[in-house]
Short mmCIF file of C-alpha atoms in Angstrom, two decimals:
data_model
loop_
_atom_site.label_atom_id
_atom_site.label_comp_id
_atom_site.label_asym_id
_atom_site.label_seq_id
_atom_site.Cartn_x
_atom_site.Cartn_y
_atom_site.Cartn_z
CA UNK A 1 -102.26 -104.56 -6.19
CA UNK A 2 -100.84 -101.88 -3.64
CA UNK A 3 -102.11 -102.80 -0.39
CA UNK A 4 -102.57 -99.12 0.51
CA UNK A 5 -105.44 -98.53 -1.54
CA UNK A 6 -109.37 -99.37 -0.58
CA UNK A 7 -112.25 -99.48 -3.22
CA UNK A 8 -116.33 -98.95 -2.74
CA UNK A 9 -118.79 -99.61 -5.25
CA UNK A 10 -121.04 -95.83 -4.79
CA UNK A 11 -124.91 -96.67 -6.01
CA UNK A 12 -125.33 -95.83 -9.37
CA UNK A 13 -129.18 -94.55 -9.60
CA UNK A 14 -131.16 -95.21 -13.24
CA UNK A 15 -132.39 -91.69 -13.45
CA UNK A 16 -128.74 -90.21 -12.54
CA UNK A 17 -128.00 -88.25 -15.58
CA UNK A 18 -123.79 -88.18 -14.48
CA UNK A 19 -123.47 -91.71 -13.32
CA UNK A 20 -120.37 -91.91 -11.03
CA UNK A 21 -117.76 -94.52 -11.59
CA UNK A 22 -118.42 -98.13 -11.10
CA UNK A 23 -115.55 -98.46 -8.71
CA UNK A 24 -114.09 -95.83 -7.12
CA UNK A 25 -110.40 -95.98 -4.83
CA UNK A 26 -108.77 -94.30 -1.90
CA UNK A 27 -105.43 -94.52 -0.47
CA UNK A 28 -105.00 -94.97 3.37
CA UNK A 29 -101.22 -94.64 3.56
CA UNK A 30 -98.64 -95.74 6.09
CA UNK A 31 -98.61 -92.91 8.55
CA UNK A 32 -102.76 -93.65 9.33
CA UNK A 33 -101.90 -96.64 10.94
CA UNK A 34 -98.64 -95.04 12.81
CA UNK A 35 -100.46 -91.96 15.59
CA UNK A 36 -96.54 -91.96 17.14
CA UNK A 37 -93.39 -92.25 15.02
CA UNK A 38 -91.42 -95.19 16.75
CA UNK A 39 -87.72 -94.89 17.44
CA UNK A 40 -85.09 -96.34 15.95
CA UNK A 41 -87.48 -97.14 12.59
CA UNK A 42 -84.96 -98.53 9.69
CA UNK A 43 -84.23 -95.45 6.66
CA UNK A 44 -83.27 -95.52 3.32
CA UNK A 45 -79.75 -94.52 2.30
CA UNK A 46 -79.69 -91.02 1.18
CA UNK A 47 -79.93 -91.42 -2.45
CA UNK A 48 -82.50 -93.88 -2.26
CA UNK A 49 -84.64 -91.50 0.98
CA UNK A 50 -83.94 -88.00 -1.68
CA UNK A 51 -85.82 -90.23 -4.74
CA UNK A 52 -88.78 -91.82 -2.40
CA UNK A 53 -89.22 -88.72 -0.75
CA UNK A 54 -89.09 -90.32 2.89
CA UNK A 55 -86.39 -91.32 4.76
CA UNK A 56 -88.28 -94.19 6.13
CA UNK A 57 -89.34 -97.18 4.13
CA UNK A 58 -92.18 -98.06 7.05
CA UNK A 59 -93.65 -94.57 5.61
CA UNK A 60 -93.42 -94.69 2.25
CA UNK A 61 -96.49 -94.92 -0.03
CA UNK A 62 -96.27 -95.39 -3.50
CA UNK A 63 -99.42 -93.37 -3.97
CA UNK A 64 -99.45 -94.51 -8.04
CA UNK A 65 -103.36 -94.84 -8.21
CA UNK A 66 -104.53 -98.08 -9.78
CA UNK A 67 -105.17 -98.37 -13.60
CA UNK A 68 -108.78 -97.77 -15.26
CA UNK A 69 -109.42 -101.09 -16.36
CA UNK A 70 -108.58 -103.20 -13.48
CA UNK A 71 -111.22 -101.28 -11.33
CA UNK A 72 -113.91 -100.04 -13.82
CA UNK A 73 -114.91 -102.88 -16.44
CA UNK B 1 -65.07 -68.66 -15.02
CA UNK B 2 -68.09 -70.14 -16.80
CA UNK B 3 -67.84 -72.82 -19.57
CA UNK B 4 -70.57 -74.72 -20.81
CA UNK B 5 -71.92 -76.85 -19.34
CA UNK B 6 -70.09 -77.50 -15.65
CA UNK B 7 -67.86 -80.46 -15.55
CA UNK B 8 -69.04 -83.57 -14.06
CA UNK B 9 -67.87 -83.01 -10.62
CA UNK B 10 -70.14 -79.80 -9.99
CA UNK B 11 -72.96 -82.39 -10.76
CA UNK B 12 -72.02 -85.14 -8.61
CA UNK B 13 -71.28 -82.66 -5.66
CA UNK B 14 -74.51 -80.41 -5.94
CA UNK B 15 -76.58 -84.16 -6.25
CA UNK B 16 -74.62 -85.76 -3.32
CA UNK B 17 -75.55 -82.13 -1.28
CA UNK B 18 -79.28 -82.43 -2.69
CA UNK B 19 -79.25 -85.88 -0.70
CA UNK B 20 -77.45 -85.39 2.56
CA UNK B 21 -79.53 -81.22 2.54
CA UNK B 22 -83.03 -83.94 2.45
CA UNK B 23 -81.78 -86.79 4.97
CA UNK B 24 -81.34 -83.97 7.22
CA UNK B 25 -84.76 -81.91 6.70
CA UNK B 26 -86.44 -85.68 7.82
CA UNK B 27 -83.67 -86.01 10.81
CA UNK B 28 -85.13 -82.37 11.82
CA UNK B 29 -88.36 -83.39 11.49
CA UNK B 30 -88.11 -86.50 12.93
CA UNK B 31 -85.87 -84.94 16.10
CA UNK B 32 -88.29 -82.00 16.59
CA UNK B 33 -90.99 -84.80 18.09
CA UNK B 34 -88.56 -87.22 19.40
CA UNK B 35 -85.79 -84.64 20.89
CA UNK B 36 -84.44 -87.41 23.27
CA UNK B 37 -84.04 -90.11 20.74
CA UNK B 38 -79.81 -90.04 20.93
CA UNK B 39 -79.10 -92.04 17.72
CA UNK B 40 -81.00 -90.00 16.13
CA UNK B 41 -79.52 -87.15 17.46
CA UNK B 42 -75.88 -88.95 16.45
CA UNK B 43 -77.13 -89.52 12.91
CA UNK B 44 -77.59 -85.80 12.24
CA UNK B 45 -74.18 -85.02 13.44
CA UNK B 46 -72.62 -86.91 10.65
CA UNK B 47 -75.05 -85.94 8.35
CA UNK B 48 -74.17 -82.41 9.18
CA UNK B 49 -70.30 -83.07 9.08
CA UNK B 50 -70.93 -84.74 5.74
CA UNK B 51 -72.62 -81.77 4.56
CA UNK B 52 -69.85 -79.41 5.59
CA UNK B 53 -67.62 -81.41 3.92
CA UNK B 54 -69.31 -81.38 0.50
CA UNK B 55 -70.01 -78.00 1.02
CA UNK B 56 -66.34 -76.79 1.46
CA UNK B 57 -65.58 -79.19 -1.43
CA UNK B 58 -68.01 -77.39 -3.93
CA UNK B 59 -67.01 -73.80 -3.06
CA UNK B 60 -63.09 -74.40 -3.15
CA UNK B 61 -63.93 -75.92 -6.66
CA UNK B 62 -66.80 -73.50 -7.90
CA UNK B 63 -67.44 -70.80 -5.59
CA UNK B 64 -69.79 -69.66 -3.06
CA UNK B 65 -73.05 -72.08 -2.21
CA UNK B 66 -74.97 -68.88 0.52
CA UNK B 67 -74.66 -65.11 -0.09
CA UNK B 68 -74.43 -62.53 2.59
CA UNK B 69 -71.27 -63.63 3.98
CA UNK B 70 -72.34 -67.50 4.61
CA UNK B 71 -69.52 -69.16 1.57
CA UNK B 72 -65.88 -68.51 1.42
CA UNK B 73 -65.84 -65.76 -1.09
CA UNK B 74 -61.98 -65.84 -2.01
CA UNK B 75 -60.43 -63.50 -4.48
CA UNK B 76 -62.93 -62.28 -6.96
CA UNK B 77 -66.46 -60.87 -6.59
CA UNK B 78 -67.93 -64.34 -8.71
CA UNK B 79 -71.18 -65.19 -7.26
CA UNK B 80 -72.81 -63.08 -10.27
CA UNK B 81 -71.69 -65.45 -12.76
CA UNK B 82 -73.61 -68.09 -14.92
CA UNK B 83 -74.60 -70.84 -14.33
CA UNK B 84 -77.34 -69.64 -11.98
CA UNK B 85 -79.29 -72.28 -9.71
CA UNK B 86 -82.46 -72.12 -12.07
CA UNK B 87 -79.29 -72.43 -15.34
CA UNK B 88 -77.57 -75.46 -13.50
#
């Protein structure tokens, strides 16, 4: 599982009519844990930066939430 | 001058261009909050030389990339034709 994302279990309440989701997840990507950019950080190569969207892997986040089933039996 | 569709090379040059045109929005970025940062700095300037490069290499094969004066507009009035950027 992607490292990136957290999950809580909210309280599900007998007489709540819309029960929320057993499980729910968030994503706390790369650039929480970074307050200054760093120089001298390594980069993709162009091709690779233009189809992650970032020219630096240390940033990139995947963001490709996790499937139903694995976090809601 | 338009035939359907554009040979391979207008691809491969507009997609090489589509790369260097993004590594050098993140070099901006990246430079306007570390402005002293010198390899950096050195990166863009081959980034932007590569750019020029593909850039006179598209519009000697295709015709003009900007408008207003910006591309090499040559003989003929051509920027009109197909395909346009939303046809490419």
């Amino acid at each position: 599982m992607d490292k990136q994302w957290r999950f809580y279990r909210p309280y599900r309440s007998p007489f709540d009519p819309c029960v929320p989701k057993r499980v729910k997840a968030y994503i706390v990507p790369p650039n929480q844990f970074m307050p200054f950019q760093p120089p001298g950080l390594r980069t993709f190569s162009p091709h690779e930066a233009l189809r992650r969207g970032t020219l630096w892997p240390d940033l990139y986040s995947r963001y490709n939430p996790p499937h139903r089933e694995e976090i809601d039996p | 001058m338009t035939h359907h569709p554009m040979p391979k090379e207008y691809y491969r040059l507009l997609y090489e261009l589509q790369a260097v045109d993004f590594v050098l929005v993140e070099l901006t970025l990246y430079l306007d909050t570390h402005p002293d940062d010198t390899q950096a700095l050195h990166e863009f300037h081959q980034y932007q030389r590569r750019k020029q490069g593909l850039t006179q290499q598209f519009e000697q094969a295709f015709g003009p990339l900007h408008e207003f004066g910006n591309s090499p507009v040559g003989a003929r009035w051509t920027w009109a034709e197909s395909p346009w950027p939303w046809q490419v």
